[in-house]
Amino acid sequence: MLINCVAYHDGQKLADIPVEDISDYILRPDCFVWVALREAEPAELSVMQEEFGLHELAVEDARRGHQRPKIEEYGDSLFVVVKTVELKDDELLVGEVDIFVGNNYVLSARNNCSQGFLGVRARAEHEPHLLRQGPAFVLYALMDAVVDRYFPVVDALEGELEQIEERIFIHGSQRDNIERLYALKRKVMTLRHAVAPLLDAVGKLHGGRVPALCLDTQEYFRDVHDHLHRINGTIDAIRDTISTAIQVNLSMVAIDESEVNKRLAAWAAIFAICTAFAGVWGMNFKFMPELEWHYGYPMAVAVMVSVCCYLFYRFKRSGWL
Amino acid sequence: MLINCVAYHDGQKLADIPVEDISDYILRPDCFVWVALREAEPAELSVMQEEFGLHELAVEDARRGHQRPKIEEYGDSLFVVVKTVELKDDELLVGEVDIFVGNNYVLSARNNCSQGFLGVRARAEHEPHLLRQGPAFVLYALMDAVVDRYFPVVDALEGELEQIEERIFIHGSQRDNIERLYALKRKVMTLRHAVAPLLDAVGKLHGGRVPALCLDTQEYFRDVHDHLHRINGTIDAIRDTISTAIQVNLSMVAIDESEVNKRLAAWAAIFAICTAFAGVWGMNFKFMPELEWHYGYPMAVAVMVSVCCYLFYRFKRSGWL
Amino acid sequence: MLINCVAYHDGQKLADIPVEDISDYILRPDCFVWVALREAEPAELSVMQEEFGLHELAVEDARRGHQRPKIEEYGDSLFVVVKTVELKDDELLVGEVDIFVGNNYVLSARNNCSQGFLGVRARAEHEPHLLRQGPAFVLYALMDAVVDRYFPVVDALEGELEQIEERIFIHGSQRDNIERLYALKRKVMTLRHAVAPLLDAVGKLHGGRVPALCLDTQEYFRDVHDHLHRINGTIDAIRDTISTAIQVNLSMVAIDESEVNKRLAAWAAIFAICTAFAGVWGMNFKFMPELEWHYGYPMAVAVMVSVCCYLFYRFKRSGWL
Amino acid sequence: MLINCVAYHDGQKLADIPVEDISDYILRPDCFVWVALREAEPAELSVMQEEFGLHELAVEDARRGHQRPKIEEYGDSLFVVVKTVELKDDELLVGEVDIFVGNNYVLSARNNCSQGFLGVRARAEHEPHLLRQGPAFVLYALMDAVVDRYFPVVDALEGELEQIEERIFIHGSQRDNIERLYALKRKVMTLRHAVAPLLDAVGKLHGGRVPALCLDTQEYFRDVHDHLHRINGTIDAIRDTISTAIQVNLSMVAIDESEVNKRLAAWAAIFAICTAFAGVWGMNFKFMPELEWHYGYPMAVAVMVSVCCYLFYRFKRSGWL
Amino acid sequence: MLINCVAYHDGQKLADIPVEDISDYILRPDCFVWVALREAEPAELSVMQEEFGLHELAVEDARRGHQRPKIEEYGDSLFVVVKTVELKDDELLVGEVDIFVGNNYVLSARNNCSQGFLGVRARAEHEPHLLRQGPAFVLYALMDAVVDRYFPVVDALEGELEQIEERIFIHGSQRDNIERLYALKRKVMTLRHAVAPLLDAVGKLHGGRVPALCLDTQEYFRDVHDHLHRINGTIDAIRDTISTAIQVNLSMVAIDESEVNKRLAAWAAIFAICTAFAGVWGMNFKFMPELEWHYGYPMAVAVMVSVCCYLFYRFKRSGWL
């Protein structure tokens, strides 16, 4: 579905143009066309391929979707795939934005992502001195928008980890913790799949050999790279912490169980001794003098109670009860 | 066993040719020969070696089989080994395709793989403008076909993992889970052995120093490389998840056991207290006044029942029962 | 908040100058300006940006804060972010120092860090032969001060680890150990986030391609790099030890539990045998000759006691008690 | 101990020559000398050093033995250390072959390895067209022979792993499994110590900067490298699997124990309830009406049996028995 | 404390010279001075700094001590820090040797290491043809001596590991094993801190870009590098084995506990059944015909004994006893 198709000249919006005129506008000097698509049909992509002269393999990738984030050079133009990650009801939704960039055009096609990039366009149109830098700046603005949207997701995941950590040493919450840690791990992996390959790819847009298109905007892409680096560092820290937390959780289960076992052992011993005494005095021997005593029974109960109390005291002292 | 032996001129099929004529055809300009073998006998390979002038070491490798995926340069020609992986009845079958590529020939020899590459040839013959690019394009088409067949396998493994994950927090399924996780791990390792070395090898067919043969088809091989990258990323994610799942499974076993132990401890305590009381009133002391009471027995039972109920309530509240 | 704003000429302090004059002073040859800010307001940063002609993206980063440690080149000037780490009441406080360095200026802005850098300025002013080297030396002095403050933190963490290690094989301290190990791990991760990225960044200030600004002070930055290397090595060792200690702790829990279980098993067996004997002699059969014996009861008690003693001896010998 | 000392000319054997003549023969053009030693005495090595003009440090290494696999250049000559690994009675025997290679000589000295290299020499003498390539080819032939002997060892280790894997989910074999896994791990580490450093070293004999000696035989060394790569890949896979198997084994122990515990809990509950009932009816209260009933006893037994049966049924259904 | 201060000319000892004359001797051609210090005072270092013209930062490092092993270039001269590791009463003592090397001097300062380097000097003076190579050779000799002293330490650690491994599958030694494994791990980490950074540093003294000073002695440093490589390889293997051994130890604890539990369960079941029977016949019902039988009692005992024997046999057969 076409969202906008606008021609710009020297950083200023010229006009909304019909799709058929694209191929004319991109021939004018100092002019570039910025087209935005959403959930593009194969047919729309074919039209765009013709108008912009896109490479078959790139269009094929956009058509099939489910690419990994990457930046590929086709001659002078770039084909960029970035993943959007949104948080919705405790679930991560992953979308995809395919961006084709040439010397005088930008074509972005987003799929499965609820938020659009109209804000990006609006901001860019208000800063003609920046937009004048052309398609590379638009590419930067789009990538920056996508990457900025990772931050709240990372924050949410960090917050979730902290919530779990607060409960990690609480008795009886281990089952819950381990389920939440596992779910968190999966979310982190999802985010990592969006970030890690992009980090590698953006690294090639500044520093060493840079595509001609991005030569003048290297500092901007270094900024994006730096943001991705920060997110990636946080992701790695979360993964590391999750893995330690799972280990620690297992230890806590073992410690709790060991404490329950000790307590069980202690009580069992106390009752077993009572039962043994009662059993002895319940034997049917004819000549058991204490059975005949007048105060035999109270005495027996006293013996049992005092033995129990003594054991209770011993176990208490050694920390078993 | 020979499957086809066809000569092409400028992207068009010339004719099925007998094996003996190969050495003539490969001398003609703009002409190349594409031969496909299946479960090739040593003798057949020797004939091919003579006709195409293949390198001794490469033929030796093809004869012995069980190579790791690799791409080797012998002068101007390439020797490529790729592994096919097929899913059959919950088992992974691994086959091998050895491909010899020169300036004007392609020789592919497949072993142990049920699906052939006739479809590849058919598609190529319908796109003469692509086939015109010669043996390098054929090599791409073959590798692309092999790599495309990895995707359903990866999907099946992911599906299996998801099935296990759904049951990972269910009581009593741990034994089954661990067996399935282990089996899955082995399958993933098998697939990884096919993919990882190939990823490294294909990386050398685009970008930096590229064999002369593949100079004009770099973008195609980058595409294959990208697919392999995606598969490899998924494999790594599955491995990571399996290893976390095994850890989590161990935790779940410990948690379940700890819960069973608590419940056992609780019931044991309840019965032990009953038995202790009964033991006391079963003692044979002569003077035990309550034994003489008319309502002694119901009272005793009442005491026992109320103690049990009290304990039951306590344990219930503290989550042990 | 402005702390100082001083102009230096040939290593000697010229004068405290008002902010508005900065742009004049930095045009004089052999002269440089060193400004220090604390918890800078956006407005202050804007003034500085104008006076020094700082790059938009760098100022933006300083304004937002929470950057990862990094060293970025903007043309001839550098933008450096370092993290300060301070120990306060068993907690690690992380602050940030943003440093802008040009050919004739240094601007440092610190946030959230209790200790200032007045000492650094004082020492530098007492060594004019070093300060003569200009802004690069000031950058070194600031970074050196920050890095030197990591050492007491690392020492504190090492000390904490040693304390835990002393108690790791002590019965009954496992729960405490695991909590402390986990807390230590988090602190180590915090420190690592400050050190590791800086290590990479400083590595680019000596050796290979070095920013023109730092060419003559490479040996100083190598020294900082070396300190960071040492700290990083210690951090890695602590992490490695923590992870082993968690594993060992789990083993100790299991061993302790296993010993408690053995002891429980032994006592349970001893009492169970007594109870079984007592139960037998408590049966109501009419013809049980031993019940009639005059010394039946003492004999019975003797049998029970000797069986118990025998078992006790056996268990003692096999290490269960 | 000297095994052979033979001079070759243009790929053909000239003669067995006495050690003293070596220094003469190696001056002749197109001629090279191939000497094989076994368990060489220091004195023998000194003679060789003189005849061939070997470097002091290399001879020192050979004299001391216990080197790690490596390939060192000394001027135009190479010093190669490879480890032989043989399987004998379930044990791995590690030997060492030191090879000195110059423009016109090869000196191999093997230690602690039962199999010799006479076969290598015989095969080489039957292929004069290959042997004509000189010492580099001999070096290849020797290394290839050593590396080929790794394959049966790797196969044996894989076989052992498979045997263990078959028993990994069988009740009661965990102790045995863990011992065997540990022993296997040690063997794998031994093999890895022979393979991994050699892999790195051989990688320098083809591709990038190659010692002049090996320039024309690069493809052969790539073949050796490829074999080592395959072995190394298998070793890594075995290690990975062992480590997973140890984890899984621990899980299986925990699961088995948890099942035994459940069963124990179930039976204990059943007997405890019987005992509690019996205890109640064994009390000595005067007025316990059911004791007087004519069918009291069978009724009591019936109650006990039916409670037990009910519990048994319950436990069976919930999978505890 | 000054140990020696000797001038050498063309590999021959000239004379012991007073410290004040150093600056004269190092100006003479073909002459170099070799000074050895022990536990040097700051004042001594200052004198040396003046005489040799050492770099401020290097002297500062030597003064403070506790550096990590490293090799730093200061113009034409090198500053080398190596760690000595000595075994004393089961403890590892770590010392430090700081070596300053210039075109015509070597200054070594050792701290905290009991063994000196007089032997190195003596050996060097007996080999004037080697000593003629100047300070670089002395540096090699010193480093070689330090590295050679690592070998007995590594051997001791390996021996300790083997001792532990022999006891790893023995019942009841797990607690001891885990303590020893942990202690061993700490020692290995200590040694690793001395070896690993040195390995990296020495790697820069041969092969690629080498400091001018060491150009002619590259083969010697490659030898040292190779020794370090071997030690490092062994350290890595020990670490890997320790970590597996800790895992295996945990498994053994679990297996032992599980066996104890089974045995306990079995005996508990046997006694519980006896007690249940005795309880039944201890009930006070009026009409229990078997109680009246003349052989009721022996029969009852016979029933109990045979049930016990049957259970014993069953448990024995299923491996629980």
mmCIF file of N, CA and C in Angstrom, chain C residues 207-290:
data_model
loop_
_atom_site.group_PDB
_atom_site.id
_atom_site.type_symbol
_atom_site.label_atom_id
_atom_site.label_comp_id
_atom_site.label_asym_id
_atom_site.label_seq_id
_atom_site.Cartn_x
_atom_site.Cartn_y
_atom_site.Cartn_z
ATOM 1 N N GLY C 207 49.832 3.252 19.098
ATOM 2 C CA GLY C 207 50.090 2.123 18.201
ATOM 3 C C GLY C 207 49.777 2.473 16.771
ATOM 4 N N GLY C 208 48.712 1.896 16.197
ATOM 5 C CA GLY C 208 48.406 2.046 14.772
ATOM 6 C C GLY C 208 48.088 3.468 14.323
ATOM 7 N N ARG C 209 46.890 3.651 13.733
ATOM 8 C CA ARG C 209 46.505 4.986 13.269
ATOM 9 C C ARG C 209 45.971 5.756 14.462
ATOM 10 N N VAL C 210 46.641 6.857 14.799
ATOM 11 C CA VAL C 210 46.298 7.604 16.000
ATOM 12 C C VAL C 210 45.783 8.976 15.589
ATOM 13 N N PRO C 211 44.701 9.507 16.244
ATOM 14 C CA PRO C 211 44.253 10.863 15.907
ATOM 15 C C PRO C 211 45.410 11.860 16.041
ATOM 16 N N ALA C 212 45.502 12.797 15.094
ATOM 17 C CA ALA C 212 46.628 13.732 15.045
ATOM 18 C C ALA C 212 46.882 14.381 16.408
ATOM 19 N N LEU C 213 45.784 14.667 17.101
ATOM 20 C CA LEU C 213 45.857 15.349 18.384
ATOM 21 C C LEU C 213 46.746 14.612 19.384
ATOM 22 N N CYS C 214 46.743 13.288 19.334
ATOM 23 C CA CYS C 214 47.385 12.480 20.373
ATOM 24 C C CYS C 214 48.712 11.899 19.923
ATOM 25 N N LEU C 215 49.189 12.333 18.758
ATOM 26 C CA LEU C 215 50.378 11.702 18.203
ATOM 27 C C LEU C 215 51.555 11.765 19.156
ATOM 28 N N ASP C 216 51.744 12.916 19.824
ATOM 29 C CA ASP C 216 52.936 13.088 20.661
ATOM 30 C C ASP C 216 52.767 12.569 22.077
ATOM 31 N N THR C 217 51.572 12.153 22.410
ATOM 32 C CA THR C 217 51.340 11.681 23.781
ATOM 33 C C THR C 217 50.953 10.215 23.794
ATOM 34 N N GLN C 218 51.309 9.523 22.714
ATOM 35 C CA GLN C 218 50.942 8.108 22.614
ATOM 36 C C GLN C 218 51.388 7.303 23.816
ATOM 37 N N GLU C 219 52.616 7.557 24.303
ATOM 38 C CA GLU C 219 53.119 6.728 25.398
ATOM 39 C C GLU C 219 52.282 6.895 26.651
ATOM 40 N N TYR C 220 51.729 8.085 26.830
ATOM 41 C CA TYR C 220 50.859 8.290 27.980
ATOM 42 C C TYR C 220 49.588 7.470 27.858
ATOM 43 N N PHE C 221 49.014 7.499 26.645
ATOM 44 C CA PHE C 221 47.774 6.748 26.477
ATOM 45 C C PHE C 221 48.024 5.247 26.540
ATOM 46 N N ARG C 222 49.218 4.812 26.107
ATOM 47 C CA ARG C 222 49.554 3.399 26.260
ATOM 48 C C ARG C 222 49.569 3.026 27.726
ATOM 49 N N ASP C 223 50.030 3.959 28.542
ATOM 50 C CA ASP C 223 50.052 3.724 29.986
ATOM 51 C C ASP C 223 48.622 3.556 30.524
ATOM 52 N N VAL C 224 47.724 4.448 30.105
ATOM 53 C CA VAL C 224 46.320 4.317 30.518
ATOM 54 C C VAL C 224 45.756 2.995 30.031
ATOM 55 N N HIS C 225 46.083 2.679 28.754
ATOM 56 C CA HIS C 225 45.613 1.430 28.173
ATOM 57 C C HIS C 225 46.077 0.240 28.987
ATOM 58 N N ASP C 226 47.326 0.309 29.413
ATOM 59 C CA ASP C 226 47.899 -0.776 30.196
ATOM 60 C C ASP C 226 47.177 -0.914 31.536
ATOM 61 N N HIS C 227 46.878 0.216 32.169
ATOM 62 C CA HIS C 227 46.131 0.151 33.435
ATOM 63 C C HIS C 227 44.763 -0.481 33.218
ATOM 64 N N LEU C 228 44.113 -0.066 32.154
ATOM 65 C CA LEU C 228 42.785 -0.622 31.868
ATOM 66 C C LEU C 228 42.879 -2.120 31.605
ATOM 67 N N HIS C 229 43.955 -2.501 30.916
ATOM 68 C CA HIS C 229 44.180 -3.920 30.636
ATOM 69 C C HIS C 229 44.279 -4.702 31.937
ATOM 70 N N ARG C 230 45.023 -4.135 32.890
ATOM 71 C CA ARG C 230 45.202 -4.802 34.166
ATOM 72 C C ARG C 230 43.861 -4.944 34.891
ATOM 73 N N ILE C 231 43.099 -3.843 34.913
ATOM 74 C CA ILE C 231 41.799 -3.875 35.585
ATOM 75 C C ILE C 231 40.882 -4.890 34.908
ATOM 76 N N ASN C 232 40.904 -4.863 33.579
ATOM 77 C CA ASN C 232 40.042 -5.770 32.842
ATOM 78 C C ASN C 232 40.412 -7.222 33.104
ATOM 79 N N GLY C 233 41.720 -7.480 33.170
ATOM 80 C CA GLY C 233 42.170 -8.838 33.480
ATOM 81 C C GLY C 233 41.657 -9.278 34.839
ATOM 82 N N THR C 234 41.737 -8.364 35.823
ATOM 83 C CA THR C 234 41.258 -8.718 37.163
ATOM 84 C C THR C 234 39.758 -8.955 37.138
ATOM 85 N N ILE C 235 39.028 -8.104 36.420
ATOM 86 C CA ILE C 235 37.577 -8.288 36.328
ATOM 87 C C ILE C 235 37.237 -9.649 35.739
ATOM 88 N N ASP C 236 37.950 -9.999 34.671
ATOM 89 C CA ASP C 236 37.679 -11.297 34.052
ATOM 90 C C ASP C 236 37.965 -12.430 35.022
ATOM 91 N N ALA C 237 39.064 -12.290 35.769
ATOM 92 C CA ALA C 237 39.400 -13.333 36.740
ATOM 93 C C ALA C 237 38.310 -13.430 37.805
ATOM 94 N N ILE C 238 37.816 -12.277 38.273
ATOM 95 C CA ILE C 238 36.772 -12.312 39.298
ATOM 96 C C ILE C 238 35.519 -12.994 38.740
ATOM 97 N N ARG C 239 35.147 -12.619 37.503
ATOM 98 C CA ARG C 239 33.962 -13.246 36.916
ATOM 99 C C ARG C 239 34.127 -14.754 36.822
ATOM 100 N N ASP C 240 35.283 -15.151 36.338
ATOM 101 C CA ASP C 240 35.544 -16.580 36.193
ATOM 102 C C ASP C 240 35.443 -17.273 37.546
ATOM 103 N N THR C 241 36.031 -16.642 38.574
ATOM 104 C CA THR C 241 36.017 -17.259 39.899
ATOM 105 C C THR C 241 34.602 -17.303 40.444
ATOM 106 N N ILE C 242 33.829 -16.233 40.234
ATOM 107 C CA ILE C 242 32.450 -16.237 40.723
ATOM 108 C C ILE C 242 31.680 -17.394 40.109
ATOM 109 N N SER C 243 31.876 -17.567 38.811
ATOM 110 C CA SER C 243 31.092 -18.606 38.158
ATOM 111 C C SER C 243 31.508 -19.982 38.677
ATOM 112 N N THR C 244 32.808 -20.199 38.887
ATOM 113 C CA THR C 244 33.238 -21.463 39.490
ATOM 114 C C THR C 244 32.698 -21.585 40.905
ATOM 115 N N ALA C 245 32.719 -20.481 41.654
ATOM 116 C CA ALA C 245 32.283 -20.522 43.046
ATOM 117 C C ALA C 245 30.797 -20.878 43.145
ATOM 118 N N ILE C 246 30.003 -20.381 42.193
ATOM 119 C CA ILE C 246 28.577 -20.723 42.210
ATOM 120 C C ILE C 246 28.400 -22.219 41.985
ATOM 121 N N GLN C 247 29.150 -22.747 41.032
ATOM 122 C CA GLN C 247 29.108 -24.189 40.771
ATOM 123 C C GLN C 247 29.528 -24.978 42.003
ATOM 124 N N VAL C 248 30.645 -24.539 42.615
ATOM 125 C CA VAL C 248 31.178 -25.243 43.777
ATOM 126 C C VAL C 248 30.178 -25.167 44.920
ATOM 127 N N ASN C 249 29.529 -24.018 45.042
ATOM 128 C CA ASN C 249 28.546 -23.836 46.098
ATOM 129 C C ASN C 249 27.400 -24.833 45.939
ATOM 130 N N LEU C 250 26.962 -24.997 44.688
ATOM 131 C CA LEU C 250 25.903 -25.969 44.436
ATOM 132 C C LEU C 250 26.359 -27.361 44.833
ATOM 133 N N SER C 251 27.603 -27.690 44.494
ATOM 134 C CA SER C 251 28.150 -28.982 44.897
ATOM 135 C C SER C 251 28.153 -29.119 46.406
ATOM 136 N N MET C 252 28.546 -28.067 47.109
ATOM 137 C CA MET C 252 28.612 -28.134 48.565
ATOM 138 C C MET C 252 27.222 -28.343 49.159
ATOM 139 N N VAL C 253 26.217 -27.660 48.589
ATOM 140 C CA VAL C 253 24.844 -27.862 49.054
ATOM 141 C C VAL C 253 24.476 -29.335 48.912
ATOM 142 N N ALA C 254 24.798 -29.880 47.720
ATOM 143 C CA ALA C 254 24.438 -31.271 47.459
ATOM 144 C C ALA C 254 25.175 -32.202 48.419
ATOM 145 N N ILE C 255 26.458 -31.910 48.665
ATOM 146 C CA ILE C 255 27.247 -32.776 49.555
ATOM 147 C C ILE C 255 26.693 -32.690 50.972
ATOM 148 N N ASP C 256 26.429 -31.481 51.440
ATOM 149 C CA ASP C 256 25.882 -31.314 52.789
ATOM 150 C C ASP C 256 24.559 -32.050 52.925
ATOM 151 N N GLU C 257 23.709 -31.866 51.910
ATOM 152 C CA GLU C 257 22.415 -32.519 51.979
ATOM 153 C C GLU C 257 22.584 -34.021 52.002
ATOM 154 N N SER C 258 23.516 -34.486 51.183
ATOM 155 C CA SER C 258 23.723 -35.926 51.121
ATOM 156 C C SER C 258 24.203 -36.455 52.478
ATOM 157 N N GLU C 259 25.004 -35.646 53.192
ATOM 158 C CA GLU C 259 25.467 -36.096 54.509
ATOM 159 C C GLU C 259 24.329 -36.103 55.529
ATOM 160 N N VAL C 260 23.501 -35.072 55.466
ATOM 161 C CA VAL C 260 22.347 -35.024 56.364
ATOM 162 C C VAL C 260 21.438 -36.216 56.104
ATOM 163 N N ASN C 261 21.262 -36.510 54.794
ATOM 164 C CA ASN C 261 20.394 -37.629 54.442
ATOM 165 C C ASN C 261 20.918 -38.943 54.992
ATOM 166 N N LYS C 262 22.233 -39.129 54.873
ATOM 167 C CA LYS C 262 22.825 -40.357 55.381
ATOM 168 C C LYS C 262 22.597 -40.477 56.884
ATOM 169 N N ARG C 263 22.826 -39.399 57.605
ATOM 170 C CA ARG C 263 22.670 -39.425 59.044
ATOM 171 C C ARG C 263 21.212 -39.729 59.413
ATOM 172 N N LEU C 264 20.313 -39.051 58.692
ATOM 173 C CA LEU C 264 18.897 -39.290 58.915
ATOM 174 C C LEU C 264 18.557 -40.757 58.682
ATOM 175 N N ALA C 265 19.090 -41.296 57.590
ATOM 176 C CA ALA C 265 18.820 -42.686 57.255
ATOM 177 C C ALA C 265 19.297 -43.597 58.383
ATOM 178 N N ALA C 266 20.463 -43.290 58.908
ATOM 179 C CA ALA C 266 21.040 -44.134 59.944
ATOM 180 C C ALA C 266 20.180 -44.116 61.203
ATOM 181 N N TRP C 267 19.842 -42.926 61.701
ATOM 182 C CA TRP C 267 19.027 -42.842 62.911
ATOM 183 C C TRP C 267 17.661 -43.456 62.703
ATOM 184 N N ALA C 268 17.083 -43.194 61.524
ATOM 185 C CA ALA C 268 15.770 -43.759 61.230
ATOM 186 C C ALA C 268 15.831 -45.279 61.317
ATOM 187 N N ALA C 269 16.882 -45.860 60.768
ATOM 188 C CA ALA C 269 17.028 -47.310 60.791
ATOM 189 C C ALA C 269 17.114 -47.815 62.222
ATOM 190 N N ILE C 270 17.911 -47.125 63.071
ATOM 191 C CA ILE C 270 18.087 -47.554 64.461
ATOM 192 C C ILE C 270 16.752 -47.544 65.197
ATOM 193 N N PHE C 271 16.006 -46.453 65.075
ATOM 194 C CA PHE C 271 14.732 -46.380 65.794
ATOM 195 C C PHE C 271 13.710 -47.351 65.224
ATOM 196 N N ALA C 272 13.729 -47.494 63.900
ATOM 197 C CA ALA C 272 12.749 -48.377 63.277
ATOM 198 C C ALA C 272 12.931 -49.802 63.785
ATOM 199 N N ILE C 273 14.169 -50.211 63.975
ATOM 200 C CA ILE C 273 14.418 -51.576 64.438
ATOM 201 C C ILE C 273 13.922 -51.748 65.873
ATOM 202 N N CYS C 274 14.152 -50.764 66.729
ATOM 203 C CA CYS C 274 13.631 -50.789 68.097
ATOM 204 C C CYS C 274 12.112 -50.939 68.078
ATOM 205 N N THR C 275 11.487 -50.070 67.259
ATOM 206 C CA THR C 275 10.030 -50.071 67.203
ATOM 207 C C THR C 275 9.513 -51.416 66.705
ATOM 208 N N ALA C 276 10.202 -51.988 65.734
ATOM 209 C CA ALA C 276 9.774 -53.275 65.203
ATOM 210 C C ALA C 276 9.841 -54.353 66.297
ATOM 211 N N PHE C 277 10.959 -54.360 67.044
ATOM 212 C CA PHE C 277 11.081 -55.345 68.136
ATOM 213 C C PHE C 277 9.972 -55.139 69.159
ATOM 214 N N ALA C 278 9.795 -53.879 69.582
ATOM 215 C CA ALA C 278 8.771 -53.585 70.576
ATOM 216 C C ALA C 278 7.399 -54.003 70.072
ATOM 217 N N GLY C 279 7.176 -53.772 68.741
ATOM 218 C CA GLY C 279 5.896 -54.154 68.152
ATOM 219 C C GLY C 279 5.692 -55.660 68.268
ATOM 220 N N VAL C 280 6.751 -56.426 67.990
ATOM 221 C CA VAL C 280 6.638 -57.889 68.039
ATOM 222 C C VAL C 280 6.240 -58.346 69.444
ATOM 223 N N TRP C 281 6.957 -57.796 70.457
ATOM 224 C CA TRP C 281 6.655 -58.239 71.825
ATOM 225 C C TRP C 281 5.366 -57.599 72.361
ATOM 226 N N GLY C 282 4.800 -56.677 71.584
ATOM 227 C CA GLY C 282 3.529 -56.076 71.980
ATOM 228 C C GLY C 282 2.339 -56.816 71.378
ATOM 229 N N MET C 283 2.637 -57.865 70.603
ATOM 230 C CA MET C 283 1.538 -58.616 69.988
ATOM 231 C C MET C 283 0.791 -59.406 71.077
ATOM 232 N N ASN C 284 -0.495 -59.697 70.791
ATOM 233 C CA ASN C 284 -1.349 -60.275 71.821
ATOM 234 C C ASN C 284 -1.520 -61.784 71.708
ATOM 235 N N PHE C 285 -0.554 -62.492 71.144
ATOM 236 C CA PHE C 285 -0.686 -63.948 71.058
ATOM 237 C C PHE C 285 -0.737 -64.534 72.468
ATOM 238 N N LYS C 286 -1.485 -65.594 72.569
ATOM 239 C CA LYS C 286 -1.662 -66.190 73.895
ATOM 240 C C LYS C 286 -0.397 -66.887 74.349
ATOM 241 N N PHE C 287 0.206 -67.604 73.382
ATOM 242 C CA PHE C 287 1.368 -68.405 73.766
ATOM 243 C C PHE C 287 2.648 -67.774 73.266
ATOM 244 N N MET C 288 3.189 -66.845 74.022
ATOM 245 C CA MET C 288 4.496 -66.259 73.673
ATOM 246 C C MET C 288 5.388 -66.477 74.894
ATOM 247 N N PRO C 289 6.114 -67.621 74.893
ATOM 248 C CA PRO C 289 6.795 -68.047 76.127
ATOM 249 C C PRO C 289 7.661 -66.948 76.755
ATOM 250 N N GLU C 290 8.431 -66.160 75.934
ATOM 251 C CA GLU C 290 9.354 -65.206 76.529
ATOM 252 C C GLU C 290 8.638 -64.156 77.363
#
